[in-house]
């Protein structure tokens, strides 16, 4: 029997043996890997939630208290030297012929905005509203434990009966007034009409309620006459 192997046969046999060896080697590695002990899996420690980052407000020192408006004594009441005018509460604005201003203001100055105004005012020591807005002052004080005070006006008209004037003054006092004053528009009209005596009568009737009483005006003729 001849042992002669041609070159083609040698190459074919070599390729077959090499392929079988590769498959066998891979199988051995797979079995070895399966039989070798596996290291215990490392479980990561549960992640702890990071503490919340301090905000700028938390880190910053507390704001200095607002500087307070100085007060003066008016009768039994302590009144801030700066007061809130009732126009900015009731919405009766001095707008000349700009008829839309009052509607625009009332749309902006809601009840909550009025209460916000009172709160900011109190923070700065302003403790009194004068002229109009008694209902808002009372509601604010009740709802927010405020200390806002109120000085209403007295509306005096020419030919007004004494009982009518007395009732009107008492009504204003019952609003929680800490003082009273004759409304500036009324005083202007009375002096212009030569009826300053009506102002005197209103002041004397109001003084019976043991409250400070003043006279408002827009015209210099009123303080000159009084």
mmCIF file of C-alpha atoms in Angstrom, residues 99-225:
data_model
loop_
_atom_site.group_PDB
_atom_site.id
_atom_site.type_symbol
_atom_site.label_atom_id
_atom_site.label_comp_id
_atom_site.label_asym_id
_atom_site.label_seq_id
_atom_site.Cartn_x
_atom_site.Cartn_y
_atom_site.Cartn_z
ATOM 1 C CA UNK A 99 -63.234 107.897 32.356
ATOM 2 C CA UNK A 100 -61.612 104.486 31.970
ATOM 3 C CA UNK A 101 -59.247 104.954 34.930
ATOM 4 C CA UNK A 102 -61.740 104.020 37.662
ATOM 5 C CA UNK A 103 -62.781 100.834 35.830
ATOM 6 C CA UNK A 104 -59.156 99.932 35.168
ATOM 7 C CA UNK A 105 -58.232 100.524 38.794
ATOM 8 C CA UNK A 106 -61.104 98.424 40.153
ATOM 9 C CA UNK A 107 -60.141 95.574 37.830
ATOM 10 C CA UNK A 108 -56.603 95.641 39.241
ATOM 11 C CA UNK A 109 -57.324 96.454 42.889
ATOM 12 C CA UNK A 110 -59.123 93.266 43.864
ATOM 13 C CA UNK A 111 -59.960 92.454 47.462
ATOM 14 C CA UNK A 112 -56.843 90.289 47.750
ATOM 15 C CA UNK A 113 -54.705 93.114 46.358
ATOM 16 C CA UNK A 114 -56.210 95.516 48.901
ATOM 17 C CA UNK A 115 -55.403 93.083 51.715
ATOM 18 C CA UNK A 116 -51.859 92.713 50.367
ATOM 19 C CA UNK A 117 -51.523 96.511 50.413
ATOM 20 C CA UNK A 118 -52.688 96.632 54.036
ATOM 21 C CA UNK A 119 -50.228 93.895 55.008
ATOM 22 C CA UNK A 120 -47.267 95.656 53.396
ATOM 23 C CA UNK A 121 -48.345 98.934 54.983
ATOM 24 C CA UNK A 122 -48.476 97.363 58.448
ATOM 25 C CA UNK A 123 -45.031 95.824 57.958
ATOM 26 C CA UNK A 124 -43.722 99.376 57.531
ATOM 27 C CA UNK A 125 -45.655 100.821 60.458
ATOM 28 C CA UNK A 126 -48.529 102.407 58.501
ATOM 29 C CA UNK A 127 -51.571 101.645 60.624
ATOM 30 C CA UNK A 128 -54.431 103.872 59.437
ATOM 31 C CA UNK A 129 -56.743 104.257 56.434
ATOM 32 C CA UNK A 130 -58.708 107.475 56.115
ATOM 33 C CA UNK A 131 -61.808 108.587 54.210
ATOM 34 C CA UNK A 132 -63.364 105.381 52.777
ATOM 35 C CA UNK A 133 -62.851 101.624 52.907
ATOM 36 C CA UNK A 134 -64.206 100.725 56.354
ATOM 37 C CA UNK A 135 -65.610 97.365 55.221
ATOM 38 C CA UNK A 136 -62.229 96.295 53.814
ATOM 39 C CA UNK A 137 -60.414 97.402 56.965
ATOM 40 C CA UNK A 138 -62.797 95.439 59.201
ATOM 41 C CA UNK A 139 -62.576 92.311 57.039
ATOM 42 C CA UNK A 140 -58.788 92.506 56.837
ATOM 43 C CA UNK A 141 -58.419 92.842 60.613
ATOM 44 C CA UNK A 142 -60.747 89.905 61.234
ATOM 45 C CA UNK A 143 -59.243 87.620 58.611
ATOM 46 C CA UNK A 144 -55.555 88.354 59.182
ATOM 47 C CA UNK A 145 -55.577 89.559 62.800
ATOM 48 C CA UNK A 146 -54.516 92.982 61.560
ATOM 49 C CA UNK A 147 -54.416 96.208 63.549
ATOM 50 C CA UNK A 148 -55.383 98.639 60.796
ATOM 51 C CA UNK A 149 -57.347 101.692 61.994
ATOM 52 C CA UNK A 150 -59.871 103.828 60.169
ATOM 53 C CA UNK A 151 -60.699 107.553 60.038
ATOM 54 C CA UNK A 152 -63.921 108.157 58.061
ATOM 55 C CA UNK A 153 -65.173 111.465 56.733
ATOM 56 C CA UNK A 154 -68.359 113.350 57.552
ATOM 57 C CA UNK A 155 -70.373 114.413 54.527
ATOM 58 C CA UNK A 156 -72.097 117.712 55.284
ATOM 59 C CA UNK A 157 -74.633 119.259 52.903
ATOM 60 C CA UNK A 158 -76.281 122.670 52.815
ATOM 61 C CA UNK A 159 -79.708 122.526 54.409
ATOM 62 C CA UNK A 160 -79.102 119.096 55.928
ATOM 63 C CA UNK A 161 -81.356 118.445 58.919
ATOM 64 C CA UNK A 162 -79.667 118.124 62.292
ATOM 65 C CA UNK A 163 -81.034 114.644 62.984
ATOM 66 C CA UNK A 164 -79.877 113.451 59.580
ATOM 67 C CA UNK A 165 -76.404 114.795 60.303
ATOM 68 C CA UNK A 166 -76.368 113.193 63.766
ATOM 69 C CA UNK A 167 -77.357 109.825 62.323
ATOM 70 C CA UNK A 168 -74.690 110.086 59.653
ATOM 71 C CA UNK A 169 -71.986 110.926 62.196
ATOM 72 C CA UNK A 170 -73.022 108.026 64.443
ATOM 73 C CA UNK A 171 -72.968 105.681 61.474
ATOM 74 C CA UNK A 172 -69.381 106.713 60.738
ATOM 75 C CA UNK A 173 -68.396 106.315 64.385
ATOM 76 C CA UNK A 174 -69.896 102.818 64.445
ATOM 77 C CA UNK A 175 -67.564 101.805 61.611
ATOM 78 C CA UNK A 176 -64.811 101.708 64.220
ATOM 79 C CA UNK A 177 -63.527 105.246 63.746
ATOM 80 C CA UNK A 178 -60.569 106.436 65.818
ATOM 81 C CA UNK A 179 -61.123 110.021 64.591
ATOM 82 C CA UNK A 180 -63.431 111.956 62.245
ATOM 83 C CA UNK A 181 -63.117 114.816 59.791
ATOM 84 C CA UNK A 182 -65.392 116.889 57.591
ATOM 85 C CA UNK A 183 -65.012 115.699 53.997
ATOM 86 C CA UNK A 184 -62.848 118.049 51.950
ATOM 87 C CA UNK A 185 -65.274 118.296 49.020
ATOM 88 C CA UNK A 186 -68.101 119.230 51.397
ATOM 89 C CA UNK A 187 -65.969 121.811 53.212
ATOM 90 C CA UNK A 188 -64.912 123.410 49.902
ATOM 91 C CA UNK A 189 -68.532 123.715 48.771
ATOM 92 C CA UNK A 190 -69.763 125.066 52.107
ATOM 93 C CA UNK A 191 -67.107 127.791 52.294
ATOM 94 C CA UNK A 192 -67.681 128.719 48.661
ATOM 95 C CA UNK A 193 -71.402 129.064 49.416
ATOM 96 C CA UNK A 194 -70.715 131.194 52.500
ATOM 97 C CA UNK A 195 -71.943 128.475 54.853
ATOM 98 C CA UNK A 196 -68.932 127.798 57.029
ATOM 99 C CA UNK A 197 -71.400 127.640 59.934
ATOM 100 C CA UNK A 198 -72.440 124.194 58.678
ATOM 101 C CA UNK A 199 -68.853 123.032 59.155
ATOM 102 C CA UNK A 200 -68.883 124.340 62.716
ATOM 103 C CA UNK A 201 -72.148 122.537 63.448
ATOM 104 C CA UNK A 202 -70.803 119.224 62.116
ATOM 105 C CA UNK A 203 -67.596 119.508 64.151
ATOM 106 C CA UNK A 204 -69.498 120.261 67.369
ATOM 107 C CA UNK A 205 -71.844 117.302 66.872
ATOM 108 C CA UNK A 206 -68.949 114.959 66.109
ATOM 109 C CA UNK A 207 -67.001 116.039 69.204
ATOM 110 C CA UNK A 208 -69.790 114.623 71.378
ATOM 111 C CA UNK A 209 -68.513 111.139 70.490
ATOM 112 C CA UNK A 210 -65.255 111.853 72.333
ATOM 113 C CA UNK A 211 -63.135 111.525 69.206
ATOM 114 C CA UNK A 212 -60.661 113.919 67.573
ATOM 115 C CA UNK A 213 -62.388 115.871 64.784
ATOM 116 C CA UNK A 214 -60.794 117.747 61.891
ATOM 117 C CA UNK A 215 -61.720 119.523 58.677
ATOM 118 C CA UNK A 216 -60.467 118.467 55.261
ATOM 119 C CA UNK A 217 -60.179 120.672 52.187
ATOM 120 C CA UNK A 218 -58.727 121.081 48.737
ATOM 121 C CA UNK A 219 -59.132 124.839 48.676
ATOM 122 C CA UNK A 220 -56.980 127.205 50.749
ATOM 123 C CA UNK A 221 -60.146 129.199 51.447
ATOM 124 C CA UNK A 222 -61.250 126.548 53.955
ATOM 125 C CA UNK A 223 -58.353 126.859 56.444
ATOM 126 C CA UNK A 224 -58.426 130.642 55.968
ATOM 127 C CA UNK A 225 -62.134 130.728 56.839
#
